[in-house]
């Protein structure tokens, strides 16, 4: 039993969990999840996991609070079912942007998520493209952070005309990630200087470091939420003389009216991964989704077999 691997697919993203299991050549463990009328959640694993190496897959998407509680309850149940090791597989980490105390009397909620996962009984965490790398330092258990950039770059390289393109960071904070894209695609970079006066999704571009005049611009970000920042950046780039605009992001949060806003924006194409499910009825031909399932499956296999996960960071 000590060598057994069990994959628990919780309710946030069954399609991705199914793909991961297919690559691993295993079936998701049989489970039951009940939501009672008082909004309490019951989780039961219907298979024996005693001394098993258990991987619990749950991403961050609506209803977020329900999915967080479901994850914590499942980990606690598996810990008390005598699982040998429990790895929380979080393709999109909850509250990843709440990683610092930048005003009085607020919670560093990403650190709170780390504490909750450890208290519930997680022995390690597997995630992808954290908004800030320091979030991994909030844990006292091992954290493996996968990088989707090579997968996104492969899609861009095979489907976009990059010969006359400039990679653009929508703000200074994305410049470091942009360097990884630039090295892989061999394209020049530019950085938008933007300012956000409050907690709204509205940020104002005030300057551009680099040149996009007469060239195609490819906006790169780690995630796209309401689309407001990226749309404003696209409009600003057109004002600076860019010919056409494409965009790429790892995590397609796409909340609220993001789909409608993006459809009416200057962005002609958006490349994302499937770390977050696309709501039914919202799939559009101008959005290209690439799967990260094989990368997660390879990482799960490496963790289970005691091999290096860092070899996947290429």
mmCIF file of C-alpha atoms in Angstrom:
data_model
loop_
_atom_site.group_PDB
_atom_site.id
_atom_site.type_symbol
_atom_site.label_atom_id
_atom_site.label_comp_id
_atom_site.label_asym_id
_atom_site.label_seq_id
_atom_site.Cartn_x
_atom_site.Cartn_y
_atom_site.Cartn_z
ATOM 1 C CA UNK A 1 0.000 0.000 0.000
ATOM 2 C CA UNK A 2 2.880 2.404 0.686
ATOM 3 C CA UNK A 3 3.507 2.739 -3.051
ATOM 4 C CA UNK A 4 -0.123 3.337 -4.000
ATOM 5 C CA UNK A 5 -1.094 6.661 -5.580
ATOM 6 C CA UNK A 6 -4.580 8.094 -5.166
ATOM 7 C CA UNK A 7 -5.909 11.149 -7.014
ATOM 8 C CA UNK A 8 -8.854 12.986 -5.500
ATOM 9 C CA UNK A 9 -10.722 15.178 -7.996
ATOM 10 C CA UNK A 10 -12.747 17.768 -6.117
ATOM 11 C CA UNK A 11 -15.542 19.760 -7.714
ATOM 12 C CA UNK A 12 -13.812 22.919 -9.017
ATOM 13 C CA UNK A 13 -12.344 21.581 -12.277
ATOM 14 C CA UNK A 14 -13.292 17.955 -13.079
ATOM 15 C CA UNK A 15 -12.181 18.311 -16.716
ATOM 16 C CA UNK A 16 -8.585 19.184 -15.807
ATOM 17 C CA UNK A 17 -8.503 16.525 -13.086
ATOM 18 C CA UNK A 18 -9.716 13.957 -15.622
ATOM 19 C CA UNK A 19 -6.971 14.949 -18.072
ATOM 20 C CA UNK A 20 -4.317 14.682 -15.372
ATOM 21 C CA UNK A 21 -5.538 11.221 -14.402
ATOM 22 C CA UNK A 22 -5.551 10.138 -18.050
ATOM 23 C CA UNK A 23 -1.895 11.157 -18.418
ATOM 24 C CA UNK A 24 -1.045 9.321 -15.182
ATOM 25 C CA UNK A 25 -2.952 6.221 -16.256
ATOM 26 C CA UNK A 26 -5.057 6.150 -13.072
ATOM 27 C CA UNK A 27 -8.715 6.674 -12.255
ATOM 28 C CA UNK A 28 -9.820 9.349 -9.788
ATOM 29 C CA UNK A 29 -10.681 7.835 -6.421
ATOM 30 C CA UNK A 30 -14.386 7.410 -5.790
ATOM 31 C CA UNK A 31 -15.673 10.172 -3.531
ATOM 32 C CA UNK A 32 -18.937 11.669 -2.349
ATOM 33 C CA UNK A 33 -19.453 15.380 -1.735
ATOM 34 C CA UNK A 34 -22.733 16.532 -0.204
ATOM 35 C CA UNK A 35 -23.833 20.143 0.271
ATOM 36 C CA UNK A 36 -26.544 20.336 2.889
ATOM 37 C CA UNK A 37 -29.336 22.889 3.085
ATOM 38 C CA UNK A 38 -27.446 24.776 5.815
ATOM 39 C CA UNK A 39 -24.469 25.111 3.398
ATOM 40 C CA UNK A 40 -22.332 22.635 5.340
ATOM 41 C CA UNK A 41 -20.168 20.332 3.222
ATOM 42 C CA UNK A 42 -19.583 16.625 3.707
ATOM 43 C CA UNK A 43 -16.701 14.879 1.937
ATOM 44 C CA UNK A 44 -16.174 11.131 1.985
ATOM 45 C CA UNK A 45 -13.534 9.128 0.151
ATOM 46 C CA UNK A 46 -15.136 5.822 -0.752
ATOM 47 C CA UNK A 47 -11.835 4.009 -1.247
ATOM 48 C CA UNK A 48 -9.149 2.928 1.213
ATOM 49 C CA UNK A 49 -6.274 5.449 1.255
ATOM 50 C CA UNK A 50 -4.421 4.113 4.294
ATOM 51 C CA UNK A 51 -0.660 4.583 3.662
ATOM 52 C CA UNK A 52 -1.380 5.905 0.151
ATOM 53 C CA UNK A 53 0.276 8.884 -1.559
ATOM 54 C CA UNK A 54 -2.746 11.143 -2.123
ATOM 55 C CA UNK A 55 -3.003 14.111 -4.516
ATOM 56 C CA UNK A 56 -6.020 16.383 -4.056
ATOM 57 C CA UNK A 57 -6.835 18.545 -7.106
ATOM 58 C CA UNK A 58 -8.725 21.779 -6.519
ATOM 59 C CA UNK A 59 -8.294 25.075 -8.360
ATOM 60 C CA UNK A 60 -9.560 28.546 -7.390
ATOM 61 C CA UNK A 61 -12.743 29.535 -9.195
ATOM 62 C CA UNK A 62 -16.320 30.471 -8.261
ATOM 63 C CA UNK A 63 -17.763 29.712 -5.794
ATOM 64 C CA UNK A 64 -14.299 30.297 -4.328
ATOM 65 C CA UNK A 65 -15.106 30.122 -0.610
ATOM 66 C CA UNK A 66 -17.036 26.861 -1.086
ATOM 67 C CA UNK A 67 -14.110 25.360 -2.980
ATOM 68 C CA UNK A 68 -11.632 26.407 -0.288
ATOM 69 C CA UNK A 69 -13.745 24.836 2.451
ATOM 70 C CA UNK A 70 -14.267 21.705 0.351
ATOM 71 C CA UNK A 71 -10.492 21.406 -0.089
ATOM 72 C CA UNK A 72 -9.749 21.842 3.627
ATOM 73 C CA UNK A 73 -12.460 19.372 4.648
ATOM 74 C CA UNK A 74 -11.211 16.794 2.126
ATOM 75 C CA UNK A 75 -7.593 17.114 3.305
ATOM 76 C CA UNK A 76 -8.693 16.745 6.936
ATOM 77 C CA UNK A 77 -10.760 13.656 6.085
ATOM 78 C CA UNK A 78 -7.854 12.063 4.216
ATOM 79 C CA UNK A 79 -5.417 12.822 7.026
ATOM 80 C CA UNK A 80 -7.697 11.061 9.512
ATOM 81 C CA UNK A 81 -8.099 8.192 7.034
ATOM 82 C CA UNK A 82 -4.346 7.584 7.549
ATOM 83 C CA UNK A 83 -3.113 8.706 4.143
ATOM 84 C CA UNK A 84 0.686 8.461 4.143
ATOM 85 C CA UNK A 85 1.166 11.826 2.393
ATOM 86 C CA UNK A 86 -1.253 14.433 1.088
ATOM 87 C CA UNK A 87 -0.317 16.866 -1.683
ATOM 88 C CA UNK A 88 -2.670 19.760 -2.401
ATOM 89 C CA UNK A 89 -2.636 20.319 -6.175
ATOM 90 C CA UNK A 90 -3.720 23.923 -6.725
ATOM 91 C CA UNK A 91 -3.392 24.959 -10.398
ATOM 92 C CA UNK A 92 -4.472 28.502 -9.461
ATOM 93 C CA UNK A 93 -3.598 29.372 -5.873
ATOM 94 C CA UNK A 94 -6.375 31.027 -3.820
ATOM 95 C CA UNK A 95 -5.829 34.661 -2.782
ATOM 96 C CA UNK A 96 -2.467 34.697 -4.559
ATOM 97 C CA UNK A 97 -2.595 38.483 -5.013
ATOM 98 C CA UNK A 98 -3.055 39.092 -1.281
ATOM 99 C CA UNK A 99 0.646 38.576 -0.608
ATOM 100 C CA UNK A 100 1.696 41.723 1.289
ATOM 101 C CA UNK A 101 0.524 44.240 3.859
ATOM 102 C CA UNK A 102 0.434 47.412 1.788
ATOM 103 C CA UNK A 103 -2.058 49.259 3.999
ATOM 104 C CA UNK A 104 -3.027 49.204 7.689
ATOM 105 C CA UNK A 105 -5.208 46.504 9.267
ATOM 106 C CA UNK A 106 -5.525 44.091 6.328
ATOM 107 C CA UNK A 107 -4.922 40.366 6.079
ATOM 108 C CA UNK A 108 -2.061 38.835 4.130
ATOM 109 C CA UNK A 109 -4.557 36.247 2.987
ATOM 110 C CA UNK A 110 -2.170 34.183 0.861
ATOM 111 C CA UNK A 111 -0.236 33.465 4.081
ATOM 112 C CA UNK A 112 -3.525 32.597 5.793
ATOM 113 C CA UNK A 113 -4.253 30.099 2.992
ATOM 114 C CA UNK A 114 -0.856 28.512 3.634
ATOM 115 C CA UNK A 115 -1.621 28.214 7.350
ATOM 116 C CA UNK A 116 -5.037 26.699 6.682
ATOM 117 C CA UNK A 117 -3.666 24.097 4.272
ATOM 118 C CA UNK A 118 -0.975 23.042 6.746
ATOM 119 C CA UNK A 119 -3.450 22.927 9.645
ATOM 120 C CA UNK A 120 -5.869 20.809 7.602
ATOM 121 C CA UNK A 121 -3.076 18.269 7.069
ATOM 122 C CA UNK A 122 -1.442 18.946 3.703
ATOM 123 C CA UNK A 123 2.133 17.654 3.562
ATOM 124 C CA UNK A 124 3.116 19.549 0.413
ATOM 125 C CA UNK A 125 1.666 21.826 -2.280
ATOM 126 C CA UNK A 126 1.871 21.726 -6.074
ATOM 127 C CA UNK A 127 0.808 24.892 -7.886
ATOM 128 C CA UNK A 128 1.498 26.950 -11.023
ATOM 129 C CA UNK A 129 2.723 30.494 -11.744
ATOM 130 C CA UNK A 130 2.169 32.210 -8.422
ATOM 131 C CA UNK A 131 1.466 35.928 -8.767
ATOM 132 C CA UNK A 132 4.437 36.529 -6.457
ATOM 133 C CA UNK A 133 7.133 33.891 -5.846
ATOM 134 C CA UNK A 134 7.352 34.847 -2.163
ATOM 135 C CA UNK A 135 3.986 33.153 -1.548
ATOM 136 C CA UNK A 136 5.893 29.847 -1.539
ATOM 137 C CA UNK A 137 7.821 31.201 1.459
ATOM 138 C CA UNK A 138 4.612 31.435 3.498
ATOM 139 C CA UNK A 139 4.660 27.634 3.855
ATOM 140 C CA UNK A 140 6.639 25.447 6.235
ATOM 141 C CA UNK A 141 6.000 22.454 3.978
ATOM 142 C CA UNK A 142 7.490 21.835 0.502
ATOM 143 C CA UNK A 143 5.974 23.840 -2.371
ATOM 144 C CA UNK A 144 6.555 23.073 -6.047
ATOM 145 C CA UNK A 145 5.621 25.895 -8.433
ATOM 146 C CA UNK A 146 5.239 24.810 -12.053
ATOM 147 C CA UNK A 147 5.813 27.230 -14.921
ATOM 148 C CA UNK A 148 3.329 27.381 -17.809
ATOM 149 C CA UNK A 149 5.421 29.827 -19.846
ATOM 150 C CA UNK A 150 7.017 27.138 -22.088
ATOM 151 C CA UNK A 151 3.565 25.747 -22.936
ATOM 152 C CA UNK A 152 2.161 29.191 -23.753
ATOM 153 C CA UNK A 153 5.258 30.058 -25.803
ATOM 154 C CA UNK A 154 4.952 26.848 -27.815
ATOM 155 C CA UNK A 155 1.371 27.787 -28.690
ATOM 156 C CA UNK A 156 2.376 31.323 -29.659
ATOM 157 C CA UNK A 157 5.329 30.107 -31.706
ATOM 158 C CA UNK A 158 3.203 27.682 -33.704
ATOM 159 C CA UNK A 159 0.141 29.870 -34.280
ATOM 160 C CA UNK A 160 1.265 33.527 -34.320
ATOM 161 C CA UNK A 161 3.450 35.587 -36.628
ATOM 162 C CA UNK A 162 6.158 36.664 -34.194
ATOM 163 C CA UNK A 163 8.704 38.024 -36.657
ATOM 164 C CA UNK A 164 7.576 41.628 -36.237
ATOM 165 C CA UNK A 165 6.192 41.401 -32.691
ATOM 166 C CA UNK A 166 7.078 43.178 -29.466
ATOM 167 C CA UNK A 167 6.354 41.522 -26.118
ATOM 168 C CA UNK A 168 4.689 43.981 -23.764
ATOM 169 C CA UNK A 169 4.312 43.864 -19.982
ATOM 170 C CA UNK A 170 1.130 45.595 -18.857
ATOM 171 C CA UNK A 171 2.975 46.991 -15.830
ATOM 172 C CA UNK A 172 6.449 47.102 -14.304
ATOM 173 C CA UNK A 173 5.631 44.187 -11.984
ATOM 174 C CA UNK A 174 5.316 41.843 -14.969
ATOM 175 C CA UNK A 175 8.722 42.770 -16.421
ATOM 176 C CA UNK A 176 10.541 39.840 -14.800
ATOM 177 C CA UNK A 177 8.087 37.288 -16.219
ATOM 178 C CA UNK A 178 8.291 39.028 -19.582
ATOM 179 C CA UNK A 179 12.015 38.293 -19.699
ATOM 180 C CA UNK A 180 11.262 34.553 -19.680
ATOM 181 C CA UNK A 181 8.910 34.961 -22.659
ATOM 182 C CA UNK A 182 11.438 37.128 -24.494
ATOM 183 C CA UNK A 183 14.249 34.595 -24.043
ATOM 184 C CA UNK A 184 12.073 31.778 -25.343
ATOM 185 C CA UNK A 185 10.539 33.670 -28.286
ATOM 186 C CA UNK A 186 13.530 35.833 -29.199
ATOM 187 C CA UNK A 187 11.449 39.002 -29.339
ATOM 188 C CA UNK A 188 12.108 42.542 -28.051
ATOM 189 C CA UNK A 189 10.209 43.850 -25.037
ATOM 190 C CA UNK A 190 8.371 46.983 -23.931
ATOM 191 C CA UNK A 191 6.869 47.901 -20.560
ATOM 192 C CA UNK A 192 3.800 50.023 -19.872
ATOM 193 C CA UNK A 193 4.011 52.378 -16.922
ATOM 194 C CA UNK A 194 0.557 52.240 -15.360
ATOM 195 C CA UNK A 195 -0.917 53.672 -12.177
ATOM 196 C CA UNK A 196 -3.826 52.315 -10.124
ATOM 197 C CA UNK A 197 -5.259 54.983 -7.818
ATOM 198 C CA UNK A 198 -7.568 52.650 -5.847
ATOM 199 C CA UNK A 199 -8.799 49.027 -5.497
ATOM 200 C CA UNK A 200 -10.885 49.144 -8.671
ATOM 201 C CA UNK A 201 -9.944 47.252 -11.810
ATOM 202 C CA UNK A 202 -9.221 50.553 -13.547
ATOM 203 C CA UNK A 203 -5.554 51.363 -14.081
ATOM 204 C CA UNK A 204 -4.260 54.228 -16.189
ATOM 205 C CA UNK A 205 -1.295 53.898 -18.563
ATOM 206 C CA UNK A 206 0.934 56.955 -18.340
ATOM 207 C CA UNK A 207 4.026 55.963 -20.322
ATOM 208 C CA UNK A 208 5.804 53.318 -22.399
ATOM 209 C CA UNK A 209 9.339 51.998 -22.042
ATOM 210 C CA UNK A 210 10.268 50.671 -25.483
ATOM 211 C CA UNK A 211 8.807 51.095 -28.960
ATOM 212 C CA UNK A 212 5.804 49.432 -30.591
ATOM 213 C CA UNK A 213 5.228 51.836 -33.488
ATOM 214 C CA UNK A 214 4.498 49.935 -36.703
ATOM 215 C CA UNK A 215 4.797 46.527 -35.008
ATOM 216 C CA UNK A 216 2.474 43.885 -33.597
ATOM 217 C CA UNK A 217 2.177 43.915 -29.809
ATOM 218 C CA UNK A 218 1.812 40.796 -27.648
ATOM 219 C CA UNK A 219 0.600 41.627 -24.128
ATOM 220 C CA UNK A 220 1.753 39.168 -21.466
ATOM 221 C CA UNK A 221 0.425 38.785 -17.906
ATOM 222 C CA UNK A 222 0.257 36.026 -15.296
ATOM 223 C CA UNK A 223 -3.537 36.295 -15.082
ATOM 224 C CA UNK A 224 -6.433 38.185 -16.583
ATOM 225 C CA UNK A 225 -9.280 39.016 -14.223
ATOM 226 C CA UNK A 226 -11.843 41.572 -15.381
ATOM 227 C CA UNK A 227 -9.855 42.385 -18.503
ATOM 228 C CA UNK A 228 -9.832 46.085 -17.638
ATOM 229 C CA UNK A 229 -6.072 46.411 -17.283
ATOM 230 C CA UNK A 230 -5.321 44.472 -20.452
ATOM 231 C CA UNK A 231 -7.932 46.309 -22.512
ATOM 232 C CA UNK A 232 -6.647 49.692 -21.354
ATOM 233 C CA UNK A 233 -3.107 48.552 -22.204
ATOM 234 C CA UNK A 234 -4.222 47.453 -25.691
ATOM 235 C CA UNK A 235 -5.880 50.787 -26.389
ATOM 236 C CA UNK A 236 -2.786 52.614 -25.154
ATOM 237 C CA UNK A 237 -0.540 50.528 -27.430
ATOM 238 C CA UNK A 238 -2.677 51.384 -30.457
ATOM 239 C CA UNK A 239 -2.284 55.055 -29.553
ATOM 240 C CA UNK A 240 1.482 54.441 -29.511
ATOM 241 C CA UNK A 241 1.352 53.120 -33.080
ATOM 242 C CA UNK A 242 1.024 49.340 -32.652
ATOM 243 C CA UNK A 243 -0.479 47.579 -35.693
ATOM 244 C CA UNK A 244 -2.409 44.783 -33.981
ATOM 245 C CA UNK A 245 -2.739 43.398 -30.451
ATOM 246 C CA UNK A 246 -2.614 39.847 -29.135
ATOM 247 C CA UNK A 247 -2.450 38.769 -25.497
ATOM 248 C CA UNK A 248 -1.388 35.820 -23.369
ATOM 249 C CA UNK A 249 -2.057 34.957 -19.733
ATOM 250 C CA UNK A 250 -1.599 31.795 -17.687
ATOM 251 C CA UNK A 251 -4.690 32.037 -15.472
ATOM 252 C CA UNK A 252 -7.993 33.009 -17.198
ATOM 253 C CA UNK A 253 -9.944 34.292 -14.193
ATOM 254 C CA UNK A 254 -12.205 36.314 -16.547
ATOM 255 C CA UNK A 255 -14.674 37.495 -13.936
ATOM 256 C CA UNK A 256 -17.818 39.545 -14.333
ATOM 257 C CA UNK A 257 -18.298 40.848 -17.877
ATOM 258 C CA UNK A 258 -14.723 40.106 -18.932
ATOM 259 C CA UNK A 259 -15.736 38.041 -21.975
ATOM 260 C CA UNK A 260 -18.006 40.744 -23.359
ATOM 261 C CA UNK A 261 -15.445 43.469 -22.655
ATOM 262 C CA UNK A 262 -12.662 41.537 -24.339
ATOM 263 C CA UNK A 263 -14.840 40.708 -27.345
ATOM 264 C CA UNK A 264 -15.366 44.437 -27.905
ATOM 265 C CA UNK A 265 -11.717 45.339 -27.291
ATOM 266 C CA UNK A 266 -8.800 45.818 -29.731
ATOM 267 C CA UNK A 267 -7.327 42.466 -28.598
ATOM 268 C CA UNK A 268 -7.640 40.134 -31.575
ATOM 269 C CA UNK A 269 -6.526 36.924 -29.853
ATOM 270 C CA UNK A 270 -6.021 35.686 -26.289
ATOM 271 C CA UNK A 271 -3.948 32.622 -25.357
ATOM 272 C CA UNK A 272 -4.579 31.110 -21.900
ATOM 273 C CA UNK A 273 -4.187 27.787 -20.093
ATOM 274 C CA UNK A 274 -6.842 25.621 -18.468
ATOM 275 C CA UNK A 275 -5.787 26.163 -14.835
ATOM 276 C CA UNK A 276 -9.287 27.617 -14.402
ATOM 277 C CA UNK A 277 -12.386 26.195 -16.155
ATOM 278 C CA UNK A 278 -14.075 28.210 -18.878
ATOM 279 C CA UNK A 279 -17.768 28.756 -18.028
ATOM 280 C CA UNK A 280 -20.084 26.897 -20.369
ATOM 281 C CA UNK A 281 -21.397 29.075 -23.169
ATOM 282 C CA UNK A 282 -18.432 31.443 -22.967
ATOM 283 C CA UNK A 283 -16.015 29.657 -25.300
ATOM 284 C CA UNK A 284 -15.065 32.030 -28.094
ATOM 285 C CA UNK A 285 -13.069 31.403 -31.230
ATOM 286 C CA UNK A 286 -10.591 34.190 -30.431
ATOM 287 C CA UNK A 287 -9.557 32.502 -27.164
ATOM 288 C CA UNK A 288 -6.978 29.704 -27.512
ATOM 289 C CA UNK A 289 -6.715 27.417 -24.481
ATOM 290 C CA UNK A 290 -3.676 25.190 -24.003
ATOM 291 C CA UNK A 291 -3.692 22.359 -21.491
ATOM 292 C CA UNK A 292 -1.340 22.091 -18.522
ATOM 293 C CA UNK A 293 -2.592 18.617 -17.598
ATOM 294 C CA UNK A 294 0.495 16.719 -18.785
ATOM 295 C CA UNK A 295 2.827 19.041 -16.884
ATOM 296 C CA UNK A 296 0.853 18.483 -13.681
ATOM 297 C CA UNK A 297 0.749 14.739 -14.320
ATOM 298 C CA UNK A 298 4.531 14.662 -14.839
ATOM 299 C CA UNK A 299 5.031 16.629 -11.614
ATOM 300 C CA UNK A 300 2.712 14.334 -9.655
ATOM 301 C CA UNK A 301 4.583 11.293 -10.955
ATOM 302 C CA UNK A 302 7.938 12.883 -10.049
ATOM 303 C CA UNK A 303 6.766 13.688 -6.510
ATOM 304 C CA UNK A 304 5.333 10.208 -6.060
ATOM 305 C CA UNK A 305 8.441 8.435 -7.349
ATOM 306 C CA UNK A 306 10.937 10.699 -5.583
ATOM 307 C CA UNK A 307 12.333 12.198 -8.789
ATOM 308 C CA UNK A 308 13.308 15.816 -9.364
ATOM 309 C CA UNK A 309 10.482 18.214 -10.150
ATOM 310 C CA UNK A 310 12.914 20.940 -11.197
ATOM 311 C CA UNK A 311 13.713 19.040 -14.396
ATOM 312 C CA UNK A 312 10.256 20.108 -15.590
ATOM 313 C CA UNK A 313 11.183 23.789 -15.333
ATOM 314 C CA UNK A 314 12.645 24.067 -18.834
#
